[in-house]
Tab-separated table of C-alpha atoms in Angstrom:
chain	number	residue	atom	x	y	z
A	1	UNK	CA	-50.432	-40.007	2.794
A	2	UNK	CA	-50.544	-36.793	0.773
A	3	UNK	CA	-50.127	-34.767	3.963
A	4	UNK	CA	-47.035	-36.764	4.990
A	5	UNK	CA	-45.513	-36.244	1.567
A	6	UNK	CA	-46.265	-32.541	1.792
A	7	UNK	CA	-44.613	-32.343	5.236
A	8	UNK	CA	-41.548	-34.184	3.952
A	9	UNK	CA	-41.389	-31.815	0.988
A	10	UNK	CA	-41.606	-28.817	3.348
A	11	UNK	CA	-38.816	-30.132	5.608
A	12	UNK	CA	-36.619	-30.842	2.577
A	13	UNK	CA	-37.370	-27.362	1.210
A	14	UNK	CA	-36.425	-25.707	4.491
A	15	UNK	CA	-33.112	-27.579	4.614
A	16	UNK	CA	-32.335	-26.616	1.028
A	17	UNK	CA	-33.115	-22.975	1.789
A	18	UNK	CA	-30.987	-23.030	4.951
A	19	UNK	CA	-28.017	-24.480	3.048
A	20	UNK	CA	-28.426	-21.869	0.314
A	21	UNK	CA	-28.538	-19.049	2.876
A	22	UNK	CA	-25.499	-20.354	4.754
A	23	UNK	CA	-23.594	-20.454	1.486
A	24	UNK	CA	-24.051	-16.671	1.248
A	25	UNK	CA	-23.456	-16.039	4.930
A	26	UNK	CA	-20.226	-18.052	5.444
A	27	UNK	CA	-17.766	-15.860	3.510
A	28	UNK	CA	-19.133	-12.722	5.173
A	29	UNK	CA	-18.169	-14.204	8.537
A	30	UNK	CA	-14.514	-13.705	7.750
A	31	UNK	CA	-13.075	-10.890	9.817
A	32	UNK	CA	-10.025	-8.792	9.179
A	33	UNK	CA	-7.163	-9.713	11.511
A	34	UNK	CA	-6.199	-7.380	14.354
A	35	UNK	CA	-3.088	-5.233	14.054
A	36	UNK	CA	0.163	-7.228	14.271
A	37	UNK	CA	2.285	-6.829	17.357
A	38	UNK	CA	5.728	-7.222	15.776
A	39	UNK	CA	8.753	-7.288	18.150
A	40	UNK	CA	11.256	-4.473	17.647
A	41	UNK	CA	14.107	-6.817	16.665
A	42	UNK	CA	12.044	-8.044	13.703
A	43	UNK	CA	10.971	-4.540	12.684
A	44	UNK	CA	14.602	-3.502	12.320
A	45	UNK	CA	15.714	-6.655	10.464
A	46	UNK	CA	17.643	-6.052	7.284
A	47	UNK	CA	16.854	-8.261	4.318
A	48	UNK	CA	19.391	-9.853	2.012
A	49	UNK	CA	19.885	-8.278	-1.402
A	50	UNK	CA	17.181	-9.069	-3.945
A	51	UNK	CA	18.476	-10.495	-7.215
A	52	UNK	CA	16.760	-12.175	-10.185
A	53	UNK	CA	17.991	-15.486	-8.716
A	54	UNK	CA	16.420	-14.853	-5.278
A	55	UNK	CA	13.155	-13.839	-6.921
A	56	UNK	CA	13.179	-17.073	-8.955
A	57	UNK	CA	13.805	-19.101	-5.785
A	58	UNK	CA	11.195	-17.064	-3.927
A	59	UNK	CA	8.617	-17.743	-6.620
A	60	UNK	CA	9.213	-21.523	-6.390
A	61	UNK	CA	9.074	-21.507	-2.590
A	62	UNK	CA	5.982	-19.279	-2.599
A	63	UNK	CA	4.230	-21.795	-4.891
A	64	UNK	CA	5.095	-24.623	-2.518
A	65	UNK	CA	4.419	-23.035	0.863
A	66	UNK	CA	2.085	-20.051	0.397
A	67	UNK	CA	0.011	-20.396	-2.780
A	68	UNK	CA	-2.648	-22.777	-1.411
A	69	UNK	CA	-3.905	-20.045	0.970
A	70	UNK	CA	-2.653	-16.752	-0.444
A	71	UNK	CA	-3.365	-17.561	-4.099
A	72	UNK	CA	-1.191	-17.574	-7.204
A	73	UNK	CA	-0.633	-13.809	-7.260
A	74	UNK	CA	-1.046	-13.074	-3.555
A	75	UNK	CA	-4.622	-11.841	-3.543
A	76	UNK	CA	-5.604	-14.087	-0.642
A	77	UNK	CA	-7.824	-16.251	-2.832
A	78	UNK	CA	-6.102	-19.660	-2.711
A	79	UNK	CA	-8.154	-22.890	-2.451
A	80	UNK	CA	-7.890	-22.917	1.371
A	81	UNK	CA	-8.743	-19.220	1.804
A	82	UNK	CA	-12.517	-19.726	1.925
A	83	UNK	CA	-12.289	-21.975	4.992
A	84	UNK	CA	-10.356	-19.378	7.039
A	85	UNK	CA	-11.959	-17.322	9.796
A	86	UNK	CA	-9.662	-14.416	9.022
A	87	UNK	CA	-9.875	-12.418	5.819
A	88	UNK	CA	-6.499	-12.400	4.186
A	89	UNK	CA	-4.830	-9.192	3.115
A	90	UNK	CA	-3.864	-8.968	-0.539
A	91	UNK	CA	-0.123	-8.605	-1.106
A	92	UNK	CA	-1.023	-6.024	-3.726
A	93	UNK	CA	-2.473	-3.829	-0.988
A	94	UNK	CA	-0.490	-0.577	-0.604
A	95	UNK	CA	-0.664	-0.798	3.212
A	96	UNK	CA	0.834	-4.287	3.141
A	97	UNK	CA	3.632	-3.254	0.810
A	98	UNK	CA	4.368	-0.177	2.958
A	99	UNK	CA	5.477	-2.438	5.822
A	100	UNK	CA	9.179	-3.008	6.368
A	101	UNK	CA	10.820	-6.240	5.161
A	102	UNK	CA	11.305	-7.305	8.782
A	103	UNK	CA	7.598	-6.950	9.541
A	104	UNK	CA	6.674	-9.047	6.497
A	105	UNK	CA	9.315	-11.586	7.569
A	106	UNK	CA	7.719	-11.843	11.045
A	107	UNK	CA	4.192	-12.115	9.657
A	108	UNK	CA	5.251	-14.758	7.129
A	109	UNK	CA	7.471	-17.053	9.172
A	110	UNK	CA	6.652	-16.531	12.845
A	111	UNK	CA	2.933	-16.106	12.191
A	112	UNK	CA	0.000	-16.161	14.595
A	113	UNK	CA	-3.437	-17.809	14.839
A	114	UNK	CA	-4.376	-19.132	11.385
A	115	UNK	CA	-1.088	-18.032	9.849
A	116	UNK	CA	1.110	-21.022	10.736
A	117	UNK	CA	4.719	-20.827	11.863
A	118	UNK	CA	7.108	-21.681	9.031
A	119	UNK	CA	10.388	-21.461	10.935
A	120	UNK	CA	10.668	-25.261	11.134
A	121	UNK	CA	9.535	-25.810	7.566
A	122	UNK	CA	11.853	-23.268	5.920
A	123	UNK	CA	15.105	-23.464	7.853
A	124	UNK	CA	17.360	-21.364	5.633
A	125	UNK	CA	17.162	-17.613	6.252
A	126	UNK	CA	18.187	-17.009	2.633
A	127	UNK	CA	15.097	-18.927	1.489
A	128	UNK	CA	12.835	-16.916	3.815
A	129	UNK	CA	14.147	-13.620	2.435
A	130	UNK	CA	13.731	-14.962	-1.103
A	131	UNK	CA	10.005	-15.366	-0.386
A	132	UNK	CA	9.807	-11.805	1.042
A	133	UNK	CA	11.529	-10.509	-2.115
A	134	UNK	CA	9.057	-12.376	-4.278
A	135	UNK	CA	6.117	-10.983	-2.274
A	136	UNK	CA	7.476	-7.509	-3.014
A	137	UNK	CA	7.167	-8.212	-6.743
A	138	UNK	CA	3.430	-8.933	-6.363
A	139	UNK	CA	2.435	-5.307	-5.785
B	1	UNK	CA	32.300	-65.938	-3.019
B	2	UNK	CA	29.482	-64.731	-0.761
B	3	UNK	CA	32.010	-63.688	1.887
B	4	UNK	CA	34.020	-61.810	-0.728
B	5	UNK	CA	30.922	-59.906	-1.824
B	6	UNK	CA	30.034	-58.982	1.751
B	7	UNK	CA	33.624	-57.804	2.254
B	8	UNK	CA	33.414	-55.607	-0.867
B	9	UNK	CA	30.082	-54.104	0.263
B	10	UNK	CA	31.462	-53.380	3.746
B	11	UNK	CA	34.609	-51.855	2.296
B	12	UNK	CA	32.537	-49.603	-0.002
B	13	UNK	CA	30.406	-48.420	2.915
B	14	UNK	CA	33.439	-47.635	5.073
B	15	UNK	CA	35.058	-45.661	2.246
B	16	UNK	CA	31.816	-43.723	1.661
B	17	UNK	CA	31.558	-42.858	5.362
B	18	UNK	CA	35.177	-41.703	5.455
B	19	UNK	CA	34.614	-39.632	2.306
B	20	UNK	CA	31.485	-38.167	3.915
B	21	UNK	CA	33.364	-37.020	6.995
B	22	UNK	CA	36.104	-35.407	4.949
B	23	UNK	CA	33.607	-33.566	2.805
B	24	UNK	CA	31.493	-32.375	5.729
B	25	UNK	CA	34.557	-30.533	6.984
B	26	UNK	CA	35.045	-29.027	3.535
B	27	UNK	CA	31.426	-27.817	3.507
B	28	UNK	CA	31.809	-26.158	6.890
B	29	UNK	CA	34.859	-24.270	5.676
B	30	UNK	CA	33.362	-23.004	2.426
B	31	UNK	CA	29.768	-22.617	3.727
B	32	UNK	CA	28.447	-24.127	0.541
B	33	UNK	CA	24.789	-24.892	1.264
B	34	UNK	CA	22.864	-27.982	0.119
B	35	UNK	CA	20.831	-27.628	-3.093
B	36	UNK	CA	17.163	-26.801	-2.632
B	37	UNK	CA	14.665	-29.667	-2.935
B	38	UNK	CA	16.385	-32.176	-5.223
B	39	UNK	CA	13.113	-34.091	-4.705
B	40	UNK	CA	9.894	-32.931	-3.085
B	41	UNK	CA	9.599	-35.926	-0.751
B	42	UNK	CA	11.559	-38.820	0.734
B	43	UNK	CA	9.350	-41.084	-1.381
B	44	UNK	CA	9.475	-41.434	-5.122
B	45	UNK	CA	6.597	-43.792	-6.033
B	46	UNK	CA	7.635	-46.815	-3.913
B	47	UNK	CA	11.342	-46.009	-3.854
B	48	UNK	CA	13.346	-43.681	-1.644
B	49	UNK	CA	15.058	-40.423	-2.503
B	50	UNK	CA	18.099	-38.934	-0.801
B	51	UNK	CA	15.774	-36.306	0.723
B	52	UNK	CA	15.037	-36.429	4.454
B	53	UNK	CA	12.648	-33.862	5.994
B	54	UNK	CA	13.818	-31.327	8.586
B	55	UNK	CA	14.728	-32.598	12.084
B	56	UNK	CA	11.827	-33.319	14.463
B	57	UNK	CA	9.440	-33.934	11.589
B	58	UNK	CA	6.892	-36.733	11.689
B	59	UNK	CA	5.821	-38.059	8.316
B	60	UNK	CA	2.768	-40.162	7.666
B	61	UNK	CA	2.652	-42.101	4.433
B	62	UNK	CA	-0.281	-43.841	2.786
B	63	UNK	CA	0.542	-46.045	-0.183
B	64	UNK	CA	-2.004	-47.798	-2.325
B	65	UNK	CA	-1.736	-50.038	-5.374
B	66	UNK	CA	-4.883	-51.212	-7.120
B	67	UNK	CA	-5.190	-54.409	-9.154
B	68	UNK	CA	-3.744	-54.737	-12.648
B	69	UNK	CA	-5.530	-53.016	-15.501
B	70	UNK	CA	-5.803	-56.249	-17.551
B	71	UNK	CA	-9.553	-56.755	-16.938
B	72	UNK	CA	-10.415	-53.379	-18.399
B	73	UNK	CA	-13.698	-51.779	-17.529
B	74	UNK	CA	-15.080	-54.953	-15.823
B	75	UNK	CA	-13.233	-53.911	-12.627
B	76	UNK	CA	-12.641	-50.331	-13.726
B	77	UNK	CA	-9.036	-50.989	-14.811
B	78	UNK	CA	-8.134	-52.628	-11.519
B	79	UNK	CA	-9.514	-49.914	-9.230
B	80	UNK	CA	-12.161	-52.334	-7.901
B	81	UNK	CA	-9.813	-55.351	-7.922
B	82	UNK	CA	-8.054	-56.518	-4.724
B	83	UNK	CA	-5.547	-53.846	-3.729
B	84	UNK	CA	-2.377	-53.595	-1.688
B	85	UNK	CA	-1.992	-50.949	1.014
B	86	UNK	CA	0.840	-49.748	3.208
B	87	UNK	CA	0.553	-47.203	5.979
B	88	UNK	CA	3.643	-45.983	7.734
B	89	UNK	CA	5.175	-43.367	9.976
B	90	UNK	CA	8.650	-41.884	9.724
B	91	UNK	CA	10.422	-39.611	12.165
B	92	UNK	CA	13.547	-37.491	11.794
B	93	UNK	CA	15.320	-37.338	15.195
B	94	UNK	CA	18.447	-35.614	13.891
B	95	UNK	CA	19.438	-33.882	10.682
B	96	UNK	CA	19.691	-36.291	7.719
B	97	UNK	CA	18.708	-39.406	9.640
B	98	UNK	CA	15.253	-40.914	9.561
B	99	UNK	CA	13.632	-43.949	11.155
B	100	UNK	CA	10.289	-45.433	10.210
B	101	UNK	CA	7.853	-48.299	10.460
B	102	UNK	CA	4.869	-49.498	8.479
B	103	UNK	CA	2.470	-52.325	7.790
B	104	UNK	CA	1.708	-53.720	4.339
B	105	UNK	CA	-1.504	-55.577	3.582
B	106	UNK	CA	0.138	-58.280	1.441
B	107	UNK	CA	1.636	-60.839	3.823
B	108	UNK	CA	0.636	-58.472	6.667
B	109	UNK	CA	4.306	-57.530	6.670
B	110	UNK	CA	5.521	-55.171	9.374
B	111	UNK	CA	8.629	-53.240	8.423
B	112	UNK	CA	11.094	-51.059	10.239
B	113	UNK	CA	13.400	-48.881	8.201
B	114	UNK	CA	16.123	-46.277	8.475
B	115	UNK	CA	17.624	-43.792	6.037
B	116	UNK	CA	20.799	-41.797	6.403
B	117	UNK	CA	21.745	-39.094	3.926
B	118	UNK	CA	25.504	-39.174	4.223
B	119	UNK	CA	26.177	-36.447	1.679
B	120	UNK	CA	24.041	-33.632	0.338
B	121	UNK	CA	24.734	-32.107	-3.056
B	122	UNK	CA	25.771	-28.486	-2.642
B	123	UNK	CA	24.872	-25.350	-4.591
B	124	UNK	CA	28.450	-24.507	-5.542
B	125	UNK	CA	29.175	-28.124	-6.493
B	126	UNK	CA	31.649	-28.683	-3.651
B	127	UNK	CA	29.787	-31.962	-3.305
B	128	UNK	CA	28.404	-32.884	-6.736
B	129	UNK	CA	26.045	-35.656	-5.633
B	130	UNK	CA	23.828	-36.668	-2.733
B	131	UNK	CA	24.498	-40.070	-1.188
B	132	UNK	CA	22.132	-41.986	1.085
B	133	UNK	CA	21.942	-45.374	2.726
B	134	UNK	CA	18.570	-47.016	3.192
B	135	UNK	CA	17.746	-50.217	5.056
B	136	UNK	CA	14.531	-52.121	5.683
B	137	UNK	CA	13.807	-55.155	7.830
B	138	UNK	CA	10.405	-56.751	7.309
B	139	UNK	CA	8.519	-59.380	9.297
B	140	UNK	CA	6.202	-61.665	7.337
B	141	UNK	CA	3.026	-61.638	9.424
B	142	UNK	CA	1.141	-64.546	7.885
B	143	UNK	CA	-0.210	-67.343	10.025
B	144	UNK	CA	2.312	-70.074	10.830
B	145	UNK	CA	0.028	-72.697	9.250
B	146	UNK	CA	0.432	-70.984	5.866
B	147	UNK	CA	4.152	-71.779	5.941
B	148	UNK	CA	4.058	-75.262	7.416
B	149	UNK	CA	1.251	-76.617	5.242
B	150	UNK	CA	3.025	-75.583	2.060
B	151	UNK	CA	0.548	-72.866	1.060
B	152	UNK	CA	3.411	-70.486	0.477
B	153	UNK	CA	6.092	-72.755	-1.004
B	154	UNK	CA	8.131	-69.826	-2.252
B	155	UNK	CA	8.594	-68.584	1.337
B	156	UNK	CA	9.279	-71.791	3.252
B	157	UNK	CA	9.766	-75.463	2.492
B	158	UNK	CA	11.085	-76.818	5.778
B	159	UNK	CA	9.483	-79.576	7.830
B	160	UNK	CA	6.386	-79.057	9.994
B	161	UNK	CA	7.241	-77.845	13.497
B	162	UNK	CA	10.586	-76.300	12.602
B	163	UNK	CA	9.353	-72.885	11.405
B	164	UNK	CA	10.842	-70.220	13.669
B	165	UNK	CA	10.427	-66.447	13.994
B	166	UNK	CA	13.701	-65.622	12.153
B	167	UNK	CA	12.245	-67.417	9.105
B	168	UNK	CA	9.815	-64.496	8.796
B	169	UNK	CA	12.537	-61.895	8.422
B	170	UNK	CA	13.800	-60.260	5.245
B	171	UNK	CA	16.279	-57.443	4.710
B	172	UNK	CA	16.922	-54.786	2.091
B	173	UNK	CA	19.885	-52.427	2.041
B	174	UNK	CA	20.495	-49.810	-0.600
B	175	UNK	CA	23.060	-47.231	-1.559
B	176	UNK	CA	21.490	-44.278	-3.408
B	177	UNK	CA	23.401	-41.647	-5.365
B	178	UNK	CA	21.467	-38.700	-6.717
B	179	UNK	CA	22.025	-35.397	-8.447
B	180	UNK	CA	19.848	-32.392	-9.126
B	181	UNK	CA	21.086	-31.493	-12.597
B	182	UNK	CA	18.863	-28.471	-13.148
B	183	UNK	CA	15.860	-26.930	-11.395
B	184	UNK	CA	13.660	-29.283	-13.406
B	185	UNK	CA	15.723	-32.483	-13.610
B	186	UNK	CA	16.863	-34.733	-10.741
B	187	UNK	CA	18.082	-38.298	-11.229
B	188	UNK	CA	19.121	-41.088	-8.892
B	189	UNK	CA	20.889	-44.415	-9.269
B	190	UNK	CA	21.185	-47.105	-6.647
B	191	UNK	CA	22.476	-50.555	-5.897
B	192	UNK	CA	20.820	-52.874	-3.406
B	193	UNK	CA	21.225	-56.177	-1.607
B	194	UNK	CA	18.161	-58.201	-0.592
B	195	UNK	CA	18.228	-61.165	1.776
B	196	UNK	CA	15.445	-63.486	2.937
B	197	UNK	CA	16.143	-65.735	5.916
B	198	UNK	CA	13.850	-68.430	4.545
B	199	UNK	CA	12.796	-69.210	0.979
B	200	UNK	CA	11.472	-72.263	-0.848
B	201	UNK	CA	13.965	-74.746	-2.305
B	202	UNK	CA	13.485	-73.376	-5.828
B	203	UNK	CA	14.341	-69.808	-4.843
B	204	UNK	CA	17.429	-67.785	-3.892
B	205	UNK	CA	18.018	-66.230	-0.493
B	206	UNK	CA	19.894	-63.237	-1.932
B	207	UNK	CA	19.444	-60.778	-4.767
B	208	UNK	CA	21.506	-57.845	-5.900
B	209	UNK	CA	19.644	-55.152	-7.785
B	210	UNK	CA	20.112	-51.838	-9.518
B	211	UNK	CA	17.750	-48.887	-9.385
B	212	UNK	CA	17.240	-45.808	-11.494
B	213	UNK	CA	14.665	-43.092	-10.926
B	214	UNK	CA	14.027	-39.407	-11.281
B	215	UNK	CA	11.730	-36.464	-11.655
B	216	UNK	CA	11.156	-33.919	-14.368
B	217	UNK	CA	9.572	-30.808	-12.947
B	218	UNK	CA	6.946	-29.371	-15.276
B	219	UNK	CA	5.486	-26.662	-13.016
B	220	UNK	CA	6.378	-25.161	-9.606
B	221	UNK	CA	4.348	-27.886	-7.890
B	222	UNK	CA	4.075	-30.635	-10.506
B	223	UNK	CA	6.590	-33.219	-11.725
B	224	UNK	CA	6.658	-36.245	-13.988
B	225	UNK	CA	8.272	-39.071	-12.012
B	226	UNK	CA	9.575	-42.536	-12.851
B	227	UNK	CA	11.256	-45.496	-11.201
B	228	UNK	CA	13.032	-48.566	-12.603
B	229	UNK	CA	14.221	-51.493	-10.475
B	230	UNK	CA	16.107	-54.484	-11.865
B	231	UNK	CA	17.107	-57.608	-9.921
B	232	UNK	CA	20.367	-58.879	-11.415
B	233	UNK	CA	21.160	-62.420	-12.498
B	234	UNK	CA	24.398	-63.111	-10.637
B	235	UNK	CA	25.301	-66.775	-10.876
B	236	UNK	CA	27.829	-66.553	-8.030
B	237	UNK	CA	25.166	-65.760	-5.413
B	238	UNK	CA	22.420	-67.945	-6.889
B	239	UNK	CA	21.602	-71.311	-5.344
B	240	UNK	CA	19.846	-72.525	-8.499
B	241	UNK	CA	21.169	-74.138	-11.646
B	242	UNK	CA	18.691	-72.357	-13.902
B	243	UNK	CA	16.869	-68.994	-13.721
B	244	UNK	CA	13.384	-70.482	-13.430
B	245	UNK	CA	11.937	-68.067	-10.861
B	246	UNK	CA	14.053	-64.988	-11.417
B	247	UNK	CA	12.065	-61.836	-10.506
B	248	UNK	CA	11.089	-59.390	-13.211
B	249	UNK	CA	12.364	-55.810	-13.375
B	250	UNK	CA	9.758	-53.156	-12.703
B	251	UNK	CA	9.013	-49.812	-14.297
B	252	UNK	CA	6.653	-47.194	-12.893
B	253	UNK	CA	5.816	-43.719	-14.115
B	254	UNK	CA	3.534	-41.081	-12.689
B	255	UNK	CA	2.865	-37.507	-11.700
B	256	UNK	CA	3.625	-35.745	-8.437
B	257	UNK	CA	1.966	-32.702	-6.887
B	258	UNK	CA	3.560	-31.270	-3.760
B	259	UNK	CA	2.827	-28.557	-1.237
B	260	UNK	CA	4.504	-27.400	1.945
B	261	UNK	CA	3.365	-30.418	3.944
B	262	UNK	CA	2.053	-32.906	1.376
B	263	UNK	CA	3.269	-34.890	-1.586
B	264	UNK	CA	0.729	-36.685	-3.757
B	265	UNK	CA	1.978	-39.102	-6.364
B	266	UNK	CA	-0.253	-41.020	-8.759
B	267	UNK	CA	1.364	-43.640	-10.949
B	268	UNK	CA	1.121	-46.865	-12.924
B	269	UNK	CA	3.635	-49.704	-12.749
B	270	UNK	CA	4.180	-53.441	-12.756
B	271	UNK	CA	5.538	-53.929	-9.204
B	272	UNK	CA	2.920	-55.148	-6.742
B	273	UNK	CA	4.472	-54.431	-3.362
B	274	UNK	CA	5.701	-51.393	-1.451
B	275	UNK	CA	8.519	-53.188	0.303
B	276	UNK	CA	11.630	-53.038	-1.853
B	277	UNK	CA	12.782	-56.536	-0.889
B	278	UNK	CA	9.416	-57.929	-2.013
B	279	UNK	CA	9.724	-56.292	-5.411
B	280	UNK	CA	13.353	-57.344	-5.791
B	281	UNK	CA	12.702	-60.964	-4.803
B	282	UNK	CA	9.177	-61.872	-5.835
B	283	UNK	CA	7.925	-59.641	-8.654
B	284	UNK	CA	6.764	-62.024	-11.382
B	285	UNK	CA	4.819	-59.376	-13.327
B	286	UNK	CA	6.784	-58.481	-16.438
B	287	UNK	CA	6.846	-54.997	-17.940
B	288	UNK	CA	3.852	-55.290	-20.245
B	289	UNK	CA	0.707	-53.199	-20.500
B	290	UNK	CA	-1.623	-55.749	-18.859
B	291	UNK	CA	0.601	-56.081	-15.789
B	292	UNK	CA	0.462	-52.404	-14.932
B	293	UNK	CA	-1.556	-51.281	-11.936
B	294	UNK	CA	-2.574	-47.783	-10.871
B	295	UNK	CA	-1.363	-46.623	-7.467
B	296	UNK	CA	-0.763	-43.577	-5.337
B	297	UNK	CA	1.432	-42.344	-2.510
B	298	UNK	CA	0.419	-39.576	-0.109
B	299	UNK	CA	2.770	-38.109	2.466
B	300	UNK	CA	1.921	-35.621	5.216
B	301	UNK	CA	4.504	-33.847	7.362
B	302	UNK	CA	4.172	-32.452	10.886
B	303	UNK	CA	6.973	-30.399	12.388
B	304	UNK	CA	7.592	-30.380	16.136
């Protein structure tokens, strides 16, 4: 009887240890995404003019569509971020901010892999640029 | 009198449609765009907003109302009391027009519905309000014996053997007018007509009602929401001499959290059903603390 209890305890202990180890391993599995292959017509896109109004609209739309993954201030730490296979780039990152508006537009609304397409969710081009303008304020 | 009322309703609808067509032309000329998100979802508690998702969007809705809170902690304020559930799907085939269907646990009612946003409020105020038409047809799915043996006297009081399929049908049609006043305040008012093909002898076939609801946005994703529905006492369309079974008005308030593809609304109110015609015709729970029940609505959108 004692031996059975001991075996059960050992099995339970091993499971607990495995879960604890996986908890440390999982986030490290996230890999940085490969370089984006952005079509030339997007690279050369010209954004609309940023105004305090567009930034206000962008902030509201960002909270609705982007915050759950990219986090409140764009650091890639939203509630859904931990379950992603790809490590998200912070919008504060200098390399990210060095990209042209058109490239950010393509990455944000056309997307790829885990970054979903938002073209059917945000129909108005003005609204899309408002989000890009807001992302620029996060640096 | 009934014919006159139907004529007035038809005339109003025709004039609205004509007005809509004229204004659509005006919008095209001035390129005044619709206001952004007057509401976060097509649902506001158990009512409808003038909002319709983008074309080719499928929406799934799960609605749940627990029991009333009157028994306190003995059934955890109604959460473990018998509940009502509705699950439904809506689809947007073309811009500003939506069709849907759902099944409600109470009466096992199957409903089909359609919503058409005739006018959208615009940013430059070319069109100051949004206007929508909403219609629901529901089929009472209870066993035929329930009707013919008098178990549901409010729904049918005809002789045994004469109950027919059309006696299961009920209709609700509503005109909704809404306005987003500021980024944080949107309000709607509506008028509705409810008709049941069959009711008990002590009940009316028709009810006219008024509706008032809105949202107060308190954060980018959170809003305080409310809904008030009132069936009117109109003697001219009543078949009764006294108002013995007149339905009670309902008031619901709650909180909404929305994301890109979800809306989650948690609320408390005194209306027991999700079908508007049910609440307009049969709600006997008055607006008092004990009659309130906790409920929630969850919507999920998929774009195609």
